[in-house]
Amino acid sequence: MSTTNKGLEGVVMGQTMISQVAGDAGQLIYGGYHIEDLAGNATFEEVCHLLWYGELPDEADLDALRTRFVQGMSVDDRILDVIRSTAKSSHPMAALRTAVSALSATDPDAEDKSHDANDRKAVRLTAQTITLTAAIARIRGGGDPIAPRADLSLAANLLYMMRGEVPDDLAERIIDAALTLHAEHGMNASTFSARVAASTLADMHSAVTAAIGTLKGPLHGGANEQVMHMLLKIDRPEEAAQYVRDALGRGEKIMGFGHRVYRTLDPRAPILKTLAEELLGRGGETRWLETSSVIQTTMREEMDRRGKKIYPNVDFFSASVYYTLGVPIDLFTNVFACARMAGWTAHVIEQMKDNRLIRPKAEYVGPKDRTVTPIAQRVSGAGHG
Ligand code: ACO
C-alpha cells in the first residue's frame, strides 16, 4: 500500500555523492569535507571543483578552472538587453530566472546533453549568474552593467560588478565564504526541481531555470530578504522580543528560523554570525547583531515553551552580512542563487549520469463517478478553486 507524505518529508529520492546533510547532528558535508573546514580553508572556486569533480583541486587544476571561469563570465549583449527590459519592472529573482533561461539562446552547447557539454555549461552558468546578478543590481540602480575583471575571484567580481569598486580583502573573503556556505545542500527544494527537470532529459538551462524559480520562494532562498525587512522593522534591539511574541501570536513564522532537515542549529548559521561579527570589527552597524541576538533568545524561549525544535537557519545571519556589504536587499536571494548554481549544476550532471525519470504519485481525494451534464444545464460558480 502506498503512503502519502505531505511535503515529501523524510523521503529519500536517490543517492548522491555531492553532499551530506546530517540533520540530527547539525552537520553539512560536501564530498566528505565539513562545511566549517571548507568555509575557512578553501575558496568558492575550489569548492566548485569539489562539487563537480569530487575532489579539491591542486594548483594546476585550480588555474585551469579559473581560466574557464574568466572565459565564461561574459554575457552576450542580447542577454543584457533582456535584463534592461525586465530588471526594473520585476523582482530581481524573476529577472535572473528570465535571463538564465535566455542564456541558452547564446550557449553553443545549449541542447547538447553529453557529459562534456554539461561540464562546460556548469562552469559558464556559475560564472554568468554572477555577472547577471551584478548587472541586474546595476540596471535597477540606474547604472550600466560593468564587465567582469579577469584578475578577480568570482567573489570579488560579484562585489566589483555590483558596486563599481574592487572590494577589500575582508569583504571578498566574507562573500567568498558565503558563496561556499550556500553552494550546496543535499535534496533541498530548488535542487529537487533541477533534478526533476533533468530527469526528463531536458537541458541544463531548463533545469537551473526551474531551480531559480523554486529558490525565489520565502520558505526557501527568499527568506534572507524577509529577514532583513524584519530587522529593519524593529527600530531598537529592546523592541525585538515583543516583535517576535506579537508575530508568533498572530500565527506568523519568523523568517530565518526552522528547517526541514536540521533538528538542531543549522551549521552554516554560526559561521555567518562570526563573519557578521568580523564586519562589525571594522565599524559596522551593531544594531543588526544585537537585534538578531534578542530574536534568537526570544525564539528559543518561545519554541521551548511550545515544545518545538526551531533554530536559526543560514538565512538568519546572511541577511545582515549582505546588507552591511552593500548588497541591495531585493538582490539577497540572487546572491544565494550565484552560489547554489554550482550545486544545481553538479546535481544535473549527477542525475544525467544515471538517470531515471522522477515521477511520484498523488493520492486522489476529489469527487468520483460523475457524469458530464450538457453545458447549457450546468450550474456555474461551483468548483474547488
Ligand atoms: N517560526 C515560527 N514557527 C515555525 C517556524 C518559524 N520560522 N518554522 C516552523 N515553525 C513551526 C510551524 O508553525 C509548525 O508548527 P505546528 O506544528 O504547530 O503547525 C512547526 O514549526 C513545523 O513547521 P513546518 O512549517 O511544518 O516545517 P517544514 O519542515 O514544513 O518547513 C521551513 C520548514 C519551510 C523552513 C519552515 O521552518 C519555515 O517556514 N521557516 C521560515 C522560512 C525560512 O527561514 N526559510 C529558509 C529555510 S533555509 C533555506 O531554504 C535556505
XYZ file of C-alpha atoms and ligand atoms in Angstrom:
436
model
C 0.000 0.000 0.000
C 1.406 3.424 -0.876
C 1.634 6.123 1.807
C 1.001 9.832 1.442
C 3.834 12.008 2.650
C 2.960 15.690 2.648
C 5.915 17.760 1.515
C 7.832 14.510 0.820
C 9.224 14.805 4.372
C 11.729 12.062 5.128
C 11.552 10.614 1.600
C 14.920 9.564 0.169
C 14.683 10.125 -3.599
C 18.049 8.695 -4.591
C 21.741 8.545 -3.851
C 24.252 11.360 -4.194
C 27.996 11.759 -3.801
C 27.808 15.548 -3.771
C 26.886 16.388 -0.183
C 25.503 15.016 3.051
C 23.137 16.904 5.326
C 23.214 15.237 8.741
C 20.164 16.921 10.238
C 20.265 15.456 13.743
C 23.975 16.149 14.188
C 23.745 19.608 12.575
C 26.414 18.786 10.014
C 26.802 19.761 6.373
C 29.473 17.898 4.444
C 30.463 18.433 0.789
C 32.177 15.387 -0.720
C 33.484 14.301 2.691
C 34.646 17.768 3.855
C 32.848 19.523 6.696
C 31.471 22.946 5.819
C 33.411 24.646 8.643
C 36.672 23.367 7.132
C 35.740 24.424 3.597
C 34.466 27.886 4.571
C 37.702 28.606 6.431
C 40.257 26.946 4.186
C 39.038 26.759 0.572
C 37.799 29.346 -1.917
C 34.451 29.157 -3.721
C 36.309 28.204 -6.912
C 37.907 25.253 -5.091
C 34.505 24.238 -3.734
C 33.045 24.317 -7.260
C 35.791 21.902 -8.313
C 34.919 19.640 -5.376
C 31.193 19.642 -6.216
C 31.690 18.963 -9.939
C 34.657 16.579 -9.875
C 34.525 15.098 -6.357
C 37.990 16.354 -5.350
C 39.538 19.618 -4.230
C 41.828 20.928 -6.990
C 45.600 21.114 -6.901
C 47.152 24.380 -8.096
C 47.192 23.378 -11.770
C 43.563 22.222 -11.628
C 42.552 25.465 -9.975
C 44.389 27.605 -12.523
C 42.669 25.715 -15.320
C 39.242 26.161 -13.710
C 39.884 29.868 -13.062
C 40.733 30.331 -16.737
C 37.474 28.650 -17.703
C 35.517 30.892 -15.309
C 37.140 34.003 -16.797
C 36.355 32.830 -20.335
C 32.784 32.001 -19.398
C 31.906 35.034 -17.338
C 30.931 37.487 -20.081
C 27.351 37.577 -21.239
C 26.137 38.486 -24.701
C 24.602 41.948 -25.247
C 21.329 40.263 -26.179
C 21.093 38.918 -22.621
C 21.925 42.308 -21.139
C 19.061 43.677 -23.244
C 16.776 41.069 -21.657
C 17.832 42.399 -18.261
C 17.390 46.006 -19.384
C 13.811 45.233 -20.355
C 12.900 43.269 -17.203
C 15.072 44.313 -14.244
C 13.155 47.424 -13.230
C 9.651 46.019 -13.572
C 10.165 42.613 -11.999
C 11.719 41.146 -8.871
C 15.486 40.598 -9.314
C 14.978 36.837 -8.967
C 12.369 36.933 -11.736
C 14.814 38.940 -13.864
C 17.543 36.363 -13.143
C 15.218 33.457 -13.938
C 14.344 35.056 -17.287
C 17.958 35.947 -18.113
C 19.333 32.495 -17.241
C 16.669 30.917 -19.397
C 17.584 33.303 -22.226
C 21.271 32.364 -21.879
C 20.524 29.113 -23.659
C 19.991 31.128 -26.861
C 23.639 32.184 -26.725
C 25.174 28.963 -25.398
C 26.903 26.823 -28.054
C 26.135 23.682 -26.018
C 22.519 24.547 -25.187
C 20.931 21.338 -26.493
C 23.952 19.076 -26.073
C 23.316 16.844 -23.060
C 26.601 14.948 -23.180
C 28.709 14.881 -20.021
C 31.391 17.124 -21.550
C 28.830 19.705 -22.675
C 27.190 19.670 -19.239
C 30.588 20.241 -17.658
C 31.205 23.263 -19.904
C 27.741 24.640 -19.182
C 28.154 24.199 -15.408
C 31.261 26.407 -15.451
C 29.695 29.019 -17.732
C 26.368 29.137 -15.869
C 28.081 29.589 -12.490
C 30.240 32.430 -13.792
C 27.437 34.038 -15.809
C 24.961 34.002 -12.900
C 27.380 36.236 -11.020
C 27.642 38.619 -13.979
C 23.856 38.657 -14.441
C 23.167 39.277 -10.753
C 25.527 42.241 -10.715
C 24.044 43.568 -13.986
C 20.525 43.343 -12.533
C 21.668 45.338 -9.490
C 23.356 47.985 -11.671
C 20.432 48.421 -14.035
C 17.921 48.592 -11.167
C 20.102 51.276 -9.601
C 20.043 53.330 -12.835
C 23.596 52.459 -13.902
C 25.183 50.383 -16.633
C 26.483 46.833 -16.254
C 30.202 46.569 -15.513
C 32.284 43.926 -17.297
C 33.989 41.266 -15.154
C 37.715 41.529 -14.485
C 39.965 38.593 -15.328
C 42.250 39.231 -12.350
C 39.497 38.974 -9.714
C 37.995 35.943 -7.997
C 34.318 35.131 -8.511
C 33.509 36.611 -5.079
C 35.454 39.819 -5.731
C 33.957 40.119 -9.216
C 30.436 39.868 -7.791
C 31.000 42.832 -5.476
C 33.065 44.742 -8.054
C 30.482 44.438 -10.823
C 27.671 45.270 -8.390
C 29.208 48.243 -6.543
C 31.712 49.532 -9.099
C 34.732 49.231 -6.794
C 37.091 46.380 -6.063
C 36.282 45.047 -2.566
C 38.883 44.950 0.177
C 40.253 41.608 1.379
C 37.754 41.232 4.234
C 34.698 41.894 2.050
C 35.996 39.477 -0.601
C 36.730 36.787 1.984
C 33.290 37.145 3.553
C 31.407 36.944 0.249
C 33.632 34.052 -0.794
C 32.760 32.166 2.420
C 29.050 32.990 1.971
C 29.196 31.541 -1.568
C 30.800 28.372 -0.200
C 28.188 28.060 2.571
C 25.298 28.404 0.108
C 26.751 26.348 -2.746
C 25.126 23.019 -1.961
C 22.631 21.450 0.413
C 21.509 17.945 -0.466
C 17.997 17.470 -1.840
C 16.659 20.932 -0.985
C 13.594 22.181 -2.861
C 15.387 24.014 -5.668
C 17.883 21.206 -6.253
C 14.994 18.759 -6.352
C 13.334 20.959 -9.012
C 16.538 20.934 -11.043
C 16.808 17.153 -10.783
C 13.151 16.630 -11.728
C 13.655 18.714 -14.874
C 16.962 16.981 -15.647
C 15.324 13.578 -15.178
C 13.054 14.272 -18.168
C 16.294 14.783 -20.147
C 15.527 18.457 -20.531
C 18.667 20.546 -20.966
C 20.723 22.108 -18.159
C 19.382 25.649 -18.735
C 15.819 24.351 -18.284
C 16.796 22.577 -15.078
C 18.518 25.547 -13.457
C 15.762 27.917 -14.568
C 13.280 25.708 -12.679
C 15.642 25.779 -9.704
C 15.871 29.584 -9.687
C 12.078 29.833 -9.689
C 11.957 27.443 -6.732
C 14.677 29.214 -4.761
C 12.762 32.502 -5.055
C 10.081 31.499 -2.537
C 10.220 32.899 1.025
C 10.129 29.395 2.523
C 13.431 28.693 0.729
C 16.006 31.186 -0.585
C 13.680 34.177 -0.406
C 13.825 34.066 3.398
C 17.051 36.113 3.595
C 15.314 39.136 2.067
C 12.439 38.777 4.556
C 14.890 38.543 7.484
C 16.349 41.936 6.570
C 12.895 43.506 6.301
C 12.185 42.171 9.790
C 15.442 43.594 11.181
C 14.664 46.980 9.631
C 11.115 46.978 11.024
C 12.416 46.552 14.571
C 13.604 50.053 15.474
C 15.673 49.121 18.539
C 17.009 45.776 19.869
C 14.892 46.288 23.015
C 11.762 46.000 20.868
C 12.757 42.695 19.276
C 11.340 40.352 21.932
C 7.891 41.944 21.721
C 8.044 41.913 17.921
C 8.692 38.158 17.943
C 5.970 37.412 20.509
C 3.430 39.530 18.608
C 4.269 37.845 15.296
C 4.035 34.357 16.798
C 0.779 35.398 18.475
C -0.621 36.250 15.035
C 0.407 32.759 13.874
C 3.221 34.086 11.687
C 6.557 32.361 11.147
C 9.773 34.158 11.996
C 11.873 34.208 8.848
C 15.365 32.762 9.145
C 14.240 30.093 11.623
C 13.302 26.470 11.137
C 14.446 23.830 8.719
C 13.011 20.665 7.254
C 16.163 18.640 7.893
C 18.060 20.252 10.781
C 16.633 19.440 14.183
C 19.420 21.469 15.745
C 21.351 24.584 14.745
C 21.999 24.925 11.005
C 25.838 24.636 10.939
C 26.059 27.492 8.440
C 24.401 29.975 10.818
C 27.237 30.280 13.388
C 29.816 30.637 10.589
C 27.829 33.519 9.122
C 27.400 35.017 12.584
C 31.181 35.024 13.030
C 31.567 36.723 9.640
C 28.969 39.315 10.673
C 30.981 39.949 13.848
C 34.158 40.396 11.783
C 32.389 43.062 9.756
C 31.419 44.800 12.992
C 35.067 44.779 13.996
C 35.728 47.362 11.305
C 32.980 49.719 12.370
C 29.805 48.137 11.013
C 26.327 48.790 12.442
C 25.913 46.900 15.760
C 22.107 47.075 15.646
C 21.617 44.046 13.408
C 23.579 41.636 15.567
C 22.064 42.985 18.787
C 18.560 42.687 17.392
C 19.358 39.214 15.980
C 20.593 38.103 19.375
C 17.341 39.163 21.091
C 15.267 37.469 18.350
C 17.289 34.269 18.787
C 16.857 34.255 22.585
C 13.141 35.001 22.348
C 12.622 32.303 19.726
C 14.458 29.793 21.922
C 12.195 30.619 24.881
C 9.002 30.642 22.834
C 9.781 27.438 20.943
C 10.867 25.646 24.144
C 7.548 26.644 25.681
C 5.752 25.158 22.660
C 7.956 22.041 22.660
C 9.267 22.760 19.131
C 12.819 22.402 17.850
C 13.199 25.546 15.772
C 16.671 27.069 15.390
C 18.200 29.812 13.212
C 18.982 28.742 9.642
C 21.530 30.036 7.130
C 19.371 32.996 6.132
C 19.171 34.473 9.614
C 22.718 35.847 9.568
C 23.400 36.056 5.824
C 20.875 38.904 5.615
C 22.781 41.379 7.796
C 26.111 40.317 6.250
C 24.868 41.128 2.727
C 23.250 44.349 3.910
C 26.459 45.541 5.570
C 28.403 44.746 2.397
C 26.071 46.963 0.356
C 24.097 44.286 -1.470
C 20.590 45.678 -2.173
C 18.015 43.789 -0.068
C 15.993 42.522 -3.003
C 19.197 41.070 -4.502
C 19.966 38.863 -1.455
C 18.341 35.774 -2.958
C 20.183 36.370 -6.230
C 23.490 36.145 -4.316
C 22.227 32.840 -2.913
C 21.495 31.725 -6.499
C 25.058 32.656 -7.571
C 26.339 30.155 -5.013
C 23.737 27.436 -5.481
C 24.252 27.395 -9.271
C 27.365 25.305 -8.522
C 25.296 22.769 -6.577
C 22.392 22.708 -9.038
C 24.665 22.052 -11.998
C 26.533 19.327 -10.060
C 23.190 17.632 -9.389
C 22.070 17.915 -13.024
C 25.309 16.218 -14.076
C 24.873 13.513 -11.423
C 21.221 12.958 -12.390
C 22.035 12.607 -16.080
C 24.873 10.155 -15.382
C 22.449 7.577 -14.013
C 19.022 8.847 -14.941
C 15.573 7.591 -14.172
C 12.501 9.794 -14.638
C 11.423 11.322 -11.296
C 7.703 10.858 -11.155
C 5.964 10.414 -7.778
C 2.230 9.843 -7.403
C -0.557 11.770 -5.690
C -3.425 10.346 -3.694
C -6.679 11.413 -5.381
C -9.203 12.743 -2.858
C -11.631 14.523 -5.226
C -15.176 13.513 -6.257
C -15.710 10.207 -8.037
C -18.027 8.568 -10.581
C -19.579 11.756 -12.007
C -21.122 12.069 -15.482
C -20.958 15.081 -17.806
C -24.059 17.326 -17.802
C -24.656 19.215 -21.110
C -23.090 22.670 -20.732
C -26.405 24.563 -21.019
C -27.724 22.736 -17.948
C -24.663 23.189 -15.700
C -24.822 25.478 -12.657
C -21.935 27.973 -12.748
C -19.837 29.227 -9.839
C -19.104 25.815 -8.397
C -15.599 24.370 -8.071
C -12.871 23.804 -5.581
C -10.828 26.867 -6.617
N 8.736 30.494 13.032
C 7.766 30.011 13.847
N 7.301 28.757 13.826
C 7.863 27.923 12.937
C 8.889 28.342 12.068
C 9.318 29.665 12.140
N 10.275 30.128 11.325
N 9.246 27.304 11.300
C 8.479 26.285 11.644
N 7.639 26.653 12.646
C 6.628 25.817 13.287
C 5.449 25.658 12.336
O 4.489 26.670 12.513
C 4.948 24.285 12.685
O 4.155 24.391 13.835
P 2.856 23.448 14.016
O 3.392 22.047 14.052
O 2.289 23.907 15.311
O 1.979 23.718 12.836
C 6.209 23.517 13.063
O 7.154 24.510 13.468
C 6.789 22.722 11.906
O 6.964 23.649 10.815
P 6.687 23.305 9.306
O 6.452 24.567 8.567
O 5.663 22.227 9.184
O 8.085 22.695 8.927
P 8.583 22.393 7.471
O 9.657 21.400 7.605
O 7.455 22.101 6.557
O 9.162 23.814 6.983
C 10.526 25.701 6.789
C 10.477 24.202 7.099
C 9.791 25.981 5.497
C 11.984 26.111 6.601
C 9.891 26.470 7.963
O 10.628 26.261 9.146
C 9.762 27.948 7.681
O 8.792 28.361 7.039
N 10.747 28.797 8.115
C 10.715 30.200 7.829
C 11.262 30.460 6.413
C 12.737 30.249 6.317
O 13.521 30.749 7.117
N 13.140 29.538 5.251
C 14.547 29.277 4.954
C 14.877 27.839 5.157
S 16.586 27.545 4.898
C 16.756 27.623 3.236
O 15.916 27.281 2.460
C 17.967 28.202 2.736
